[in-house]
Coordinates of C-alpha atoms and ligand atoms in Angstrom, one line a residue:
M277 CA 109.1 125.1 112.0
R278 CA 110.1 128.7 112.0
Q279 CA 109.7 130.3 108.5
Q280 CA 112.4 133.0 109.2
R281 CA 115.3 130.1 108.6
L282 CA 113.5 127.8 106.4
L283 CA 114.6 127.7 102.6
I284 CA 111.5 128.9 100.7
P285 CA 112.7 131.1 97.9
T286 CA 109.4 132.4 96.6
L287 CA 109.4 134.1 93.2
R288 CA 107.0 136.7 91.9
D289 CA 107.9 135.8 88.2
V290 CA 109.0 132.4 86.8
P291 CA 110.7 131.9 83.5
G292 CA 108.8 132.3 80.2
D293 CA 109.2 128.4 79.2
A294 CA 107.5 127.1 82.2
E295 CA 104.1 126.2 80.4
A296 CA 102.7 123.9 82.9
A297 CA 100.8 125.4 85.9
S298 CA 102.3 123.1 88.2
H299 CA 105.8 123.8 87.1
R300 CA 105.2 127.6 87.5
L301 CA 103.7 127.3 90.9
M302 CA 106.7 124.7 92.1
L303 CA 109.1 127.6 90.9
R304 CA 107.2 130.2 92.4
A305 CA 106.3 128.7 95.6
G306 CA 110.0 127.5 96.2
L307 CA 109.4 123.8 96.1
I308 CA 111.9 123.0 93.1
R309 CA 114.9 124.3 91.2
Q310 CA 116.0 123.2 87.9
L311 CA 119.7 122.2 87.6
S312 CA 119.4 121.3 83.6
S313 CA 116.6 120.1 81.3
G314 CA 114.4 117.6 82.7
I315 CA 116.7 117.6 86.0
Y316 CA 115.4 119.3 89.5
S317 CA 116.4 120.0 92.9
Y318 CA 113.6 119.3 95.6
L319 CA 114.0 122.2 98.1
P320 CA 112.7 121.7 101.6
L321 CA 109.0 122.2 100.8
G322 CA 109.1 120.3 97.9
L323 CA 110.8 117.1 99.6
K324 CA 108.2 117.3 102.4
A325 CA 105.2 117.0 100.0
L326 CA 107.1 114.3 97.9
Q327 CA 107.8 112.3 101.3
H328 CA 104.1 112.4 102.0
I329 CA 103.2 110.7 98.8
Q330 CA 106.2 108.2 99.3
T331 CA 104.7 107.5 102.9
I332 CA 101.1 106.9 101.2
I333 CA 102.6 104.5 98.7
R334 CA 104.6 102.6 101.1
E335 CA 101.6 102.0 103.5
E336 CA 99.5 100.8 100.6
M337 CA 102.2 98.7 99.1
D338 CA 102.9 97.1 102.5
A339 CA 99.7 96.6 103.1
A340 CA 99.0 95.0 99.9
G341 CA 101.9 92.4 100.8
A342 CA 104.7 93.8 98.6
Q343 CA 108.0 94.0 100.2
E344 CA 110.4 97.1 99.8
M345 CA 114.2 96.9 98.6
L346 CA 116.6 99.2 97.1
M347 CA 118.3 98.5 93.5
P348 CA 121.2 100.6 92.2
A349 CA 120.8 103.2 89.3
L350 CA 123.7 101.9 87.4
H351 CA 123.3 98.8 85.7
P352 CA 126.2 96.8 83.7
S353 CA 125.1 96.6 79.9
E354 CA 125.5 92.8 79.9
L355 CA 121.9 92.5 81.7
W356 CA 120.2 95.0 79.0
K357 CA 121.8 92.8 76.3
A358 CA 120.5 89.5 77.7
S359 CA 117.2 91.0 78.0
G360 CA 117.7 92.4 74.7
R361 CA 116.8 95.8 75.6
W362 CA 120.4 97.4 74.9
D363 CA 119.2 97.7 71.4
V364 CA 115.6 97.9 71.6
Y365 CA 115.2 100.7 74.1
G366 CA 117.1 103.3 72.0
P367 CA 118.5 106.7 72.9
E368 CA 115.9 106.8 75.9
L369 CA 118.6 104.6 77.9
M370 CA 121.4 106.8 79.4
R371 CA 124.7 105.1 78.5
L372 CA 128.3 105.6 80.1
E373 CA 131.4 103.6 80.3
D374 CA 133.6 103.0 83.2
R375 CA 137.4 103.9 83.6
N376 CA 138.0 100.6 82.0
G377 CA 135.7 100.9 79.3
R378 CA 133.0 98.8 80.6
E379 CA 129.6 99.9 79.3
F380 CA 126.8 100.7 81.6
A381 CA 123.1 102.2 81.7
L382 CA 121.6 104.4 84.2
G383 CA 118.4 102.5 85.1
A384 CA 115.1 103.5 83.0
T385 CA 113.5 100.7 84.8
H386 CA 114.4 97.6 86.7
E387 CA 113.0 94.3 85.2
E388 CA 116.5 93.2 84.6
V389 CA 117.9 94.1 87.9
V390 CA 115.1 92.6 89.9
T391 CA 114.7 89.4 87.6
T392 CA 118.4 88.5 88.1
I393 CA 117.9 88.8 92.0
V394 CA 115.0 86.5 91.8
K395 CA 116.6 84.1 89.3
D396 CA 119.5 83.9 92.1
E397 CA 117.7 83.5 94.9
I398 CA 114.1 81.8 94.2
H399 CA 114.3 78.4 93.1
S400 CA 111.3 76.7 94.6
Y401 CA 107.5 77.0 94.3
K402 CA 107.7 77.5 97.9
K403 CA 108.9 80.7 97.9
L404 CA 106.4 82.1 95.3
P405 CA 104.5 84.3 94.9
V406 CA 106.3 87.5 95.7
T407 CA 106.2 91.2 95.0
L408 CA 109.2 93.3 95.6
Y409 CA 109.1 97.0 95.0
Q410 CA 111.3 100.2 95.5
I411 CA 111.2 103.8 95.3
Q412 CA 114.2 105.1 93.8
T413 CA 115.6 107.5 90.8
K414 CA 115.1 106.6 87.0
Y415 CA 117.0 108.2 84.3
R416 CA 115.4 108.6 80.8
D417 CA 117.0 110.6 78.2
E418 CA 113.5 112.0 77.1
R419 CA 113.0 113.4 73.7
R420 CA 111.4 116.3 75.1
P421 CA 111.6 116.6 78.9
R422 CA 108.8 119.1 79.7
F423 CA 106.6 120.4 82.1
G424 CA 109.0 120.4 85.0
L425 CA 108.6 117.4 87.2
L426 CA 105.6 116.0 84.8
R427 CA 108.5 114.6 82.4
G428 CA 111.9 114.7 83.5
R429 CA 115.0 113.1 82.6
E430 CA 115.7 112.3 86.3
F431 CA 112.5 111.3 88.3
L432 CA 111.4 109.3 91.2
M433 CA 109.7 106.2 90.4
K434 CA 107.9 103.6 92.7
D435 CA 108.4 100.4 90.8
A436 CA 107.0 97.0 91.7
Y437 CA 107.6 93.5 90.6
S438 CA 105.2 90.4 91.3
F439 CA 106.6 86.8 90.8
D440 CA 104.0 84.1 90.3
R441 CA 103.9 80.5 89.5
T442 CA 100.7 80.3 87.8
G443 CA 98.8 82.9 85.2
S444 CA 95.8 82.8 87.8
G445 CA 98.5 83.8 90.6
L446 CA 99.5 86.8 88.3
D447 CA 95.7 87.8 88.0
D448 CA 95.6 87.9 91.8
S449 CA 99.0 90.0 92.1
Y450 CA 97.8 92.3 89.5
K451 CA 94.4 92.8 91.1
S452 CA 96.0 93.2 94.4
M453 CA 98.5 96.1 92.8
Y454 CA 95.6 97.7 91.0
N455 CA 93.5 98.1 94.1
A456 CA 96.4 99.4 96.1
Y457 CA 96.9 102.3 93.1
V458 CA 93.3 102.9 93.6
N459 CA 94.1 103.4 97.2
I460 CA 97.1 105.4 96.9
F461 CA 95.9 108.0 94.2
T462 CA 92.5 108.5 96.2
R463 CA 94.5 109.1 99.4
C464 CA 96.8 111.6 97.3
G465 CA 93.5 113.5 96.7
L466 CA 93.7 113.2 92.8
Q467 CA 90.9 112.9 90.4
F468 CA 92.0 110.0 88.2
R469 CA 90.8 107.1 85.8
A470 CA 92.2 103.8 85.5
V471 CA 92.0 103.3 81.6
E472 CA 92.6 100.1 79.3
A473 CA 96.2 100.6 77.7
D474 CA 98.2 99.3 74.9
S475 CA 100.2 96.3 76.0
G476 CA 102.9 97.0 73.2
A477 CA 105.7 94.9 71.9
I478 CA 105.7 93.0 75.3
G479 CA 102.7 91.5 74.1
G480 CA 101.1 91.1 78.0
T481 CA 97.3 90.6 78.1
D482 CA 96.0 93.2 80.4
T483 CA 97.5 96.7 81.1
H484 CA 95.6 99.6 82.8
E485 CA 97.2 103.2 83.0
F486 CA 96.1 105.2 85.9
M487 CA 95.4 108.9 84.5
A488 CA 95.0 112.1 86.6
L489 CA 92.5 114.0 84.7
A490 CA 94.1 117.6 83.7
D491 CA 94.0 119.6 80.5
V492 CA 98.1 119.7 80.6
G493 CA 97.9 115.8 80.4
E494 CA 99.7 114.3 77.1
D495 CA 97.6 111.5 76.6
T496 CA 94.0 111.2 75.4
I497 CA 91.5 109.2 77.3
V498 CA 88.2 107.8 75.8
H499 CA 85.3 106.8 78.1
C500 CA 81.9 105.9 77.6
T501 CA 79.2 108.3 79.0
S502 CA 77.1 105.4 80.2
C503 CA 79.1 102.3 80.9
Q504 CA 82.5 101.5 82.8
Y505 CA 84.4 101.4 79.5
A506 CA 87.6 103.7 79.7
A507 CA 90.6 103.4 77.4
N508 CA 93.9 105.3 76.3
I509 CA 93.0 106.8 72.6
E510 CA 96.1 104.5 71.6
K511 CA 93.9 101.2 72.3
A512 CA 90.6 102.5 72.3
V513 CA 87.9 101.2 69.9
G514 CA 84.5 102.9 68.8
T515 CA 81.8 101.9 66.6
L516 CA 81.1 104.1 63.6
P517 CA 78.2 106.3 63.2
E518 CA 75.8 105.1 60.5
Q519 CA 77.3 105.6 57.0
S520 CA 77.9 109.2 56.5
E521 CA 74.9 111.3 55.1
H522 CA 76.5 111.9 51.7
N523 CA 76.7 108.0 51.5
Q524 CA 73.1 107.4 52.0
K525 CA 71.7 109.8 49.7
E526 CA 69.7 107.8 47.2
N527 CA 71.0 110.2 44.4
V528 CA 74.3 109.6 44.5
L529 CA 75.7 110.1 41.0
Q530 CA 76.4 106.8 39.3
H531 CA 79.6 107.1 37.5
S532 CA 80.6 103.9 35.7
Q533 CA 84.5 104.5 36.7
P534 CA 86.3 106.9 38.8
V535 CA 86.7 110.6 37.1
K536 CA 90.4 112.3 36.9
V537 CA 90.2 116.0 38.1
H538 CA 92.9 118.6 37.9
T539 CA 93.8 119.6 41.6
P540 CA 96.7 121.8 41.5
Q541 CA 99.0 121.7 44.4
M542 CA 95.9 120.6 46.3
T543 CA 97.8 118.1 48.8
S544 CA 96.0 118.4 52.1
I545 CA 92.6 117.1 53.0
K546 CA 91.5 120.5 54.1
Q547 CA 93.0 122.3 50.8
L548 CA 91.3 119.4 48.5
S549 CA 87.9 119.6 50.5
Q550 CA 87.5 123.2 49.7
F551 CA 88.8 123.1 46.2
L552 CA 86.4 120.2 45.4
Q553 CA 83.6 121.1 47.5
V554 CA 83.7 117.7 48.9
P555 CA 83.5 117.4 52.9
P556 CA 86.8 115.7 54.4
H557 CA 85.0 112.5 55.1
Q558 CA 84.4 111.9 51.6
I559 CA 87.9 112.0 50.9
I560 CA 90.2 109.0 51.5
K561 CA 93.9 109.7 52.7
S562 CA 96.5 107.0 51.5
I563 CA 99.5 107.2 53.9
A564 CA 102.5 105.5 52.6
I565 CA 104.7 104.1 55.4
E566 CA 107.8 101.8 55.9
A567 CA 106.6 98.6 57.6
D568 CA 109.8 97.4 58.9
G569 CA 111.4 98.2 55.8
T570 CA 108.6 97.3 53.2
P571 CA 106.2 100.0 51.8
I572 CA 102.6 99.8 52.6
V573 CA 99.8 102.2 51.8
V574 CA 97.1 102.8 54.4
L575 CA 93.9 104.1 53.5
L576 CA 91.8 106.1 56.2
R577 CA 88.9 108.5 55.9
G578 CA 90.1 112.2 55.4
D579 CA 88.8 113.2 59.1
Y580 CA 90.3 110.5 60.8
E581 CA 93.9 110.1 62.2
L582 CA 96.1 107.2 61.8
N583 CA 96.8 105.2 64.9
E584 CA 100.2 104.0 64.7
I585 CA 100.1 101.3 67.5
K586 CA 97.0 99.8 66.0
L587 CA 98.7 99.8 62.6
K588 CA 101.8 97.9 64.0
Q589 CA 99.4 95.1 65.6
A590 CA 97.5 95.1 62.6
I591 CA 100.2 94.2 60.0
G592 CA 102.8 93.0 62.7
A593 CA 105.5 95.4 62.4
N594 CA 108.0 97.0 65.1
D595 CA 108.3 100.0 63.1
V596 CA 106.1 102.2 60.9
P597 CA 108.0 105.6 59.8
M598 CA 106.3 107.6 56.8
L599 CA 107.9 106.4 53.6
S600 CA 110.3 108.8 52.1
E601 CA 109.5 111.1 48.8
A602 CA 112.1 109.3 46.9
D603 CA 110.5 106.0 48.0
I604 CA 106.8 107.2 47.0
L605 CA 108.4 108.0 43.4
K606 CA 109.8 104.3 43.3
L607 CA 106.2 103.1 43.9
G608 CA 105.2 105.1 40.9
S609 CA 103.6 107.7 42.8
I610 CA 104.0 111.2 44.0
A611 CA 104.0 112.6 47.5
G612 CA 100.6 114.5 48.2
F613 CA 98.6 112.6 45.4
I614 CA 99.0 108.8 46.4
G615 CA 96.0 106.8 45.8
P616 CA 95.0 103.1 46.1
I617 CA 94.0 102.6 42.2
G618 CA 96.4 101.8 40.0
L619 CA 99.3 101.5 42.5
K620 CA 101.2 98.1 41.8
N621 CA 103.5 96.1 43.9
V622 CA 102.9 97.5 47.1
R623 CA 100.5 96.0 50.0
I624 CA 97.5 98.2 50.5
I625 CA 95.2 98.0 53.6
A626 CA 92.2 99.9 54.6
D627 CA 90.7 101.3 57.8
S628 CA 87.3 100.1 58.5
S629 CA 86.1 103.7 58.4
V630 CA 86.3 103.4 54.6
K631 CA 84.6 100.5 54.0
G632 CA 81.9 100.7 51.4
M633 CA 82.4 104.5 50.8
R634 CA 80.9 105.7 47.6
D635 CA 81.4 108.7 45.5
A636 CA 85.0 109.2 47.5
V637 CA 88.3 111.1 46.2
V638 CA 91.4 109.6 46.2
G639 CA 94.8 110.4 44.8
A640 CA 95.6 109.8 41.2
N641 CA 99.5 108.9 41.5
E642 CA 100.1 111.9 39.4
L643 CA 101.0 115.3 40.3
D644 CA 98.2 117.7 40.6
Y645 CA 95.8 115.2 39.9
H646 CA 92.8 113.2 41.9
L647 CA 90.3 110.6 41.3
Q648 CA 86.4 111.6 41.8
H649 CA 83.6 109.3 42.1
V650 CA 85.5 106.3 43.4
E651 CA 83.0 103.1 44.6
L652 CA 85.4 101.5 47.1
E653 CA 83.6 97.9 46.6
R654 CA 83.7 98.2 42.9
D655 CA 86.9 99.8 42.2
L656 CA 89.0 98.0 45.1
P657 CA 86.9 94.7 45.7
M658 CA 89.8 92.9 47.5
M659 CA 90.8 95.2 50.3
T660 CA 91.4 94.2 53.5
Y661 CA 90.0 96.2 56.5
H662 CA 91.5 96.7 59.9
D663 CA 90.9 99.2 62.8
V664 CA 93.7 101.4 62.5
R665 CA 92.5 104.7 63.3
N666 CA 92.1 106.9 66.6
V667 CA 88.7 106.8 67.8
A668 CA 87.2 110.3 66.9
Q669 CA 84.1 112.3 68.4
G670 CA 81.0 111.1 67.1
E671 CA 81.9 107.3 67.7
C672 CA 79.9 105.1 70.0
C673 CA 80.8 102.7 73.0
S674 CA 81.6 99.0 71.5
N675 CA 80.1 97.8 74.7
C676 CA 77.0 99.6 75.3
G677 CA 76.6 101.8 72.2
H678 CA 76.3 105.3 74.3
E679 CA 78.1 108.2 73.2
L680 CA 82.1 108.0 73.7
S681 CA 83.7 111.0 75.5
F682 CA 87.3 112.3 75.4
A683 CA 89.7 113.9 78.3
K684 CA 93.2 114.7 78.7
G685 CA 95.2 112.7 81.2
I686 CA 98.6 112.5 83.0
E687 CA 99.8 108.9 83.2
V688 CA 100.5 108.5 87.0
G689 CA 100.6 104.6 87.1
H690 CA 100.8 101.8 85.0
V691 CA 100.1 98.2 85.9
F692 CA 101.3 95.5 83.5
K693 CA 101.2 92.0 83.0
L694 CA 104.5 90.8 81.6
G695 CA 104.3 87.0 81.5
T696 CA 107.7 85.3 81.1
K697 CA 109.2 88.0 78.8
Y698 CA 112.1 88.7 81.2
S699 CA 111.9 85.4 83.4
S700 CA 112.8 83.4 79.9
S701 CA 115.3 85.6 78.7
L702 CA 117.0 86.1 81.9
G703 CA 116.5 82.4 83.0
A704 CA 114.3 82.9 86.2
S705 CA 112.6 80.0 86.9
F706 CA 111.2 77.9 89.7
N707 CA 110.8 73.9 90.3
D708 CA 107.2 72.8 90.8
E709 CA 106.0 70.2 93.4
N710 CA 107.1 67.7 90.7
G711 CA 110.6 69.2 90.3
V712 CA 109.8 70.4 87.0
S713 CA 111.5 73.8 86.0
E714 CA 108.8 76.3 84.7
P715 CA 109.5 80.0 84.0
I716 CA 108.5 82.5 86.6
I717 CA 105.3 84.7 85.5
M718 CA 105.8 88.1 86.1
G719 CA 103.8 91.5 86.3
C720 CA 105.5 95.1 86.8
Y721 CA 103.8 98.2 88.1
G722 CA 104.9 101.7 88.0
I723 CA 104.1 104.9 89.7
G724 CA 105.9 108.3 88.9
V725 CA 106.3 109.6 92.3
S726 CA 107.5 112.9 91.3
R727 CA 105.0 113.1 88.5
V728 CA 102.0 112.6 91.0
L729 CA 103.6 115.7 93.1
A730 CA 103.1 117.7 89.9
A731 CA 99.8 116.1 88.9
I732 CA 98.1 117.0 92.5
I733 CA 99.0 120.7 91.9
E734 CA 98.0 120.4 88.7
Q735 CA 94.5 119.6 89.8
N736 CA 94.7 121.9 92.8
Y737 CA 95.3 125.6 92.5
D738 CA 94.1 129.1 91.7
E739 CA 95.3 132.4 90.7
R740 CA 96.9 133.0 94.0
G741 CA 98.8 129.7 94.5
I742 CA 98.6 126.1 95.3
I743 CA 95.9 124.7 97.4
W744 CA 97.0 121.5 98.9
P745 CA 95.2 118.4 99.6
A746 CA 95.7 117.7 103.4
S747 CA 97.3 114.5 103.0
I748 CA 100.1 115.6 100.9
T749 CA 100.6 119.5 102.1
P750 CA 104.3 120.1 103.2
F751 CA 102.5 121.7 106.6
T752 CA 99.1 121.4 107.6
V753 CA 98.8 124.8 109.2
H754 CA 100.4 128.2 108.3
L755 CA 100.7 130.2 111.6
L756 CA 101.2 134.0 110.8
T757 CA 102.3 136.7 113.1
V758 CA 101.3 139.9 111.8
H759 CA 103.8 142.4 113.7
V760 CA 106.6 140.1 115.0
Q761 CA 108.0 143.2 117.0
D762 CA 104.6 143.0 119.1
E763 CA 105.3 141.0 122.3
T764 CA 101.7 140.0 122.8
Q765 CA 101.3 138.7 119.3
M766 CA 104.5 136.7 119.5
K767 CA 103.7 135.2 122.9
L768 CA 100.2 134.1 121.8
S769 CA 101.8 132.9 118.4
E770 CA 104.2 130.8 120.5
E771 CA 101.5 129.3 122.5
I772 CA 99.3 128.3 119.6
Y773 CA 102.3 126.8 117.8
T774 CA 103.6 124.8 120.8
T775 CA 99.6 123.4 121.4
L776 CA 99.4 122.4 117.7
K777 CA 102.6 121.1 117.5
Q778 CA 102.1 118.9 120.5
A779 CA 98.9 117.6 119.2
G780 CA 100.8 116.3 116.3
Y781 CA 100.1 119.0 113.5
S782 CA 103.0 119.9 111.4
V783 CA 103.1 124.0 111.7
L784 CA 105.0 126.4 109.6
W785 CA 105.1 129.5 111.7
D786 CA 105.9 132.7 109.6
D787 CA 107.7 134.6 112.0
R788 CA 109.6 137.1 109.4
E789 CA 109.7 140.7 109.6
E790 CA 107.9 141.0 106.3
R791 CA 104.9 143.4 105.7
P792 CA 101.6 141.8 106.3
G793 CA 100.7 141.9 102.4
V794 CA 103.5 140.0 101.7
K795 CA 103.1 137.4 104.5
F796 CA 99.5 136.9 103.3
N797 CA 100.2 136.6 99.6
D798 CA 102.9 134.2 100.3
A799 CA 100.5 132.1 102.5
D800 CA 98.1 131.8 99.7
L801 CA 101.0 130.7 97.2
L802 CA 102.2 128.1 99.5
G803 CA 98.8 127.2 99.8
F804 CA 98.8 124.9 103.2
P805 CA 95.0 123.9 104.3
L806 CA 94.4 126.1 107.2
R807 CA 96.1 129.6 108.0
I808 CA 95.9 131.0 111.5
T809 CA 96.7 134.9 111.8
V810 CA 97.5 136.2 115.1
G811 CA 97.2 140.3 114.6
K812 CA 96.0 143.2 116.8
K813 CA 93.1 141.2 118.4
A814 CA 96.0 139.1 120.2
S815 CA 95.5 141.2 123.5
K816 CA 91.9 139.8 123.7
R817 CA 93.1 136.2 122.8
I818 CA 91.4 136.2 119.2
I819 CA 92.9 134.9 116.3
E820 CA 91.7 134.6 112.5
C821 CA 91.5 131.5 110.4
K822 CA 91.5 131.1 106.7
E823 CA 90.6 128.1 104.8
R824 CA 92.6 128.0 101.7
R825 CA 90.4 125.9 99.6
S826 CA 86.9 127.4 100.5
G827 CA 88.3 130.8 101.3
S828 CA 86.3 131.1 104.1
Q829 CA 87.9 133.3 107.0
Y830 CA 86.4 133.9 110.5
E831 CA 87.6 134.7 113.9
L832 CA 88.1 132.4 116.9
S833 CA 89.0 132.4 120.3
A834 CA 92.6 131.0 121.2
K835 CA 91.1 128.2 123.2
Q836 CA 88.9 127.0 120.6
I837 CA 91.9 126.5 118.2
L838 CA 92.7 122.8 119.1
T839 CA 89.1 121.6 118.9
H840 CA 88.9 123.6 115.5
C841 CA 91.6 121.9 114.0
H842 CA 90.6 118.5 115.0
S843 CA 87.3 119.0 113.2
F844 CA 89.0 120.9 110.3
F845 CA 91.3 117.9 109.5
Q846 CA 88.9 115.3 110.7
T847 CA 89.2 113.9 107.2
G848 CA 92.8 113.1 107.6
G849 CA 95.7 115.6 107.1
R850 CA 96.9 115.4 110.4
S851 CA 100.6 114.7 110.5
S852 CA 103.3 114.5 113.0
H853 CA 106.2 115.0 110.2
E854 CA 108.0 118.0 110.7
Ligands
ATP1139 P1 105.1 108.1 79.1 O1 104.1 107.5 78.2 O2 104.5 109.3 80.1 O3 106.3 108.3 78.7 P2 105.7 105.5 80.4 O4 104.8 104.5 79.7 O5 107.2 105.6 79.7 O6 105.4 107.0 80.5 P3 106.5 103.8 82.4 O7 107.9 103.3 81.7 O8 105.3 102.6 82.3 O9 106.2 105.2 81.7 O10 107.0 104.1 83.8 C1 106.0 104.0 85.1 C2 105.6 105.2 85.4 O11 106.5 106.4 85.7 C3 104.6 106.1 84.5 O12 103.1 105.7 84.8 C4 104.8 107.6 85.0 O13 103.9 107.9 85.9 C5 106.1 107.9 85.5 N1 107.2 108.4 84.2 C6 107.4 107.6 83.1 N2 108.3 108.4 82.3 C7 108.4 109.8 83.3 C8 108.9 110.9 83.3 N3 109.9 111.0 82.0 N4 109.3 111.7 84.2 C9 108.3 111.6 85.3 N5 107.5 110.4 85.5 C10 107.6 109.3 84.4
MG1140 MG1 108.0 107.2 78.6

């Protein structure tokens, strides 16, 4: 395709609020434009790359036996009410009314719609198993749309749903989707990890997230440095290192009871630690929360963070916001100085990190006071312990005991065993061989197609621009004519263009009347794998090649071009799309 007429509006500068590299580069290289917060148009180059990702997804989904279909974006509210999610999904679900006042939602996901189809169309075990998928636009009114395509309010998702007769059937469907995802992300050129994830309120058994490794990622992945263990921090468990040094000292001062100390305005762990000259791990945080309306105090070591998901599971609550200052007063305490000793009429639970702690500091439930020299076993003998903290640096793998390591990841895919949640609420059942009706067992499997595009760029760029993997690149070859007024250069360019196109390569021909410097800079910014420059040696039929990723640059004779391209792209990247 000729660049002269193609809409590739490259930019030198981008708005300051574009924080992520992929966002900046997609704007600069003219791949996308923002219409509104979290809502983007794909310009021709962006769309090409997106289509290449879709092709890979379709090939792998089809190979795994899944069937493509397409469902509507507009969903009548009755469906979401029937599944119970009209209320539960919250403000992320975009809601609207038609002219008659009938309520609708813009689909954030399609369990309700697909289950209804299966309920109506499948009644016998003979039609199962089946896996259905679509590539379709989703709407979520994200609290914080950000990072361009990484977190949009309108975005492209591949969502698949499996329907099985038995749990072991679901295991097979799940495994086959899992394997398809490994193939998809590998072919997209992503560095990724499949990690164990939290199954949330839906309560399925297995769920894995596929994480593209990138510093901009909003998720934290915990993985073992020795075995295969990898999990989202939401779910990760670790084993605590040996009791802290301070505790082990044999000369811990023995006090027969806690001692009250004046700690004026020392409400944070950091302030308190400096003021009392006590390390944070020797201080116990008391966090007051409201578990589905009931106050609970959670004890945690001062240097650890509370994990809300684990807490919800430990106490069986759906919602665990912080307790208000006014409600803390009602408990007979005061914000900033809460502590477990002497606190009445409220349930107290502790993270396992505080178990056996000696000589600890806790709040005294009195303004500007803490208690020192607390001995957990002695002063709070009836405490129940749970794992409700985020795994932290220094903890070890609970499988093999080796050190755990941390990385940031972008969730590009998610596979999930749903069980019968939707089939039960929406009435999708089948008759088995004996004519007995059973609910269908489901799994769901999502890929953020537009997020994958951004994640690929997030992992493949340098200061000059994008560096496309050959499998996704909008064009494989960038042909550049230095002086378009020069007839010899134009003739040779045309010849190479035709040869490569006929061989099935997708070629963008920069035939613009621009200064060579502008063309070279744009070529680096657009980042196709191979650049071929036709310049002053055209009369000798010599051209120049530059590989975008390695930066290596060399001359070739025109007749070598085709063989060279074949060997350069032998790992894939040839494409007949254009
Ligand atoms: P996140 O935790 O990032 O919000 P999610 O758990 O809500 O993701 P799912 O409901 O599992 O996501 O959706 C399936 C896939 O869709 C995700 O794995 C992700 O790749 C993609 N996705 C989800 N939300 C967005 C979004 N706002 N913008 C782009 N892609 C998204
Ligand atoms: Mg989300």
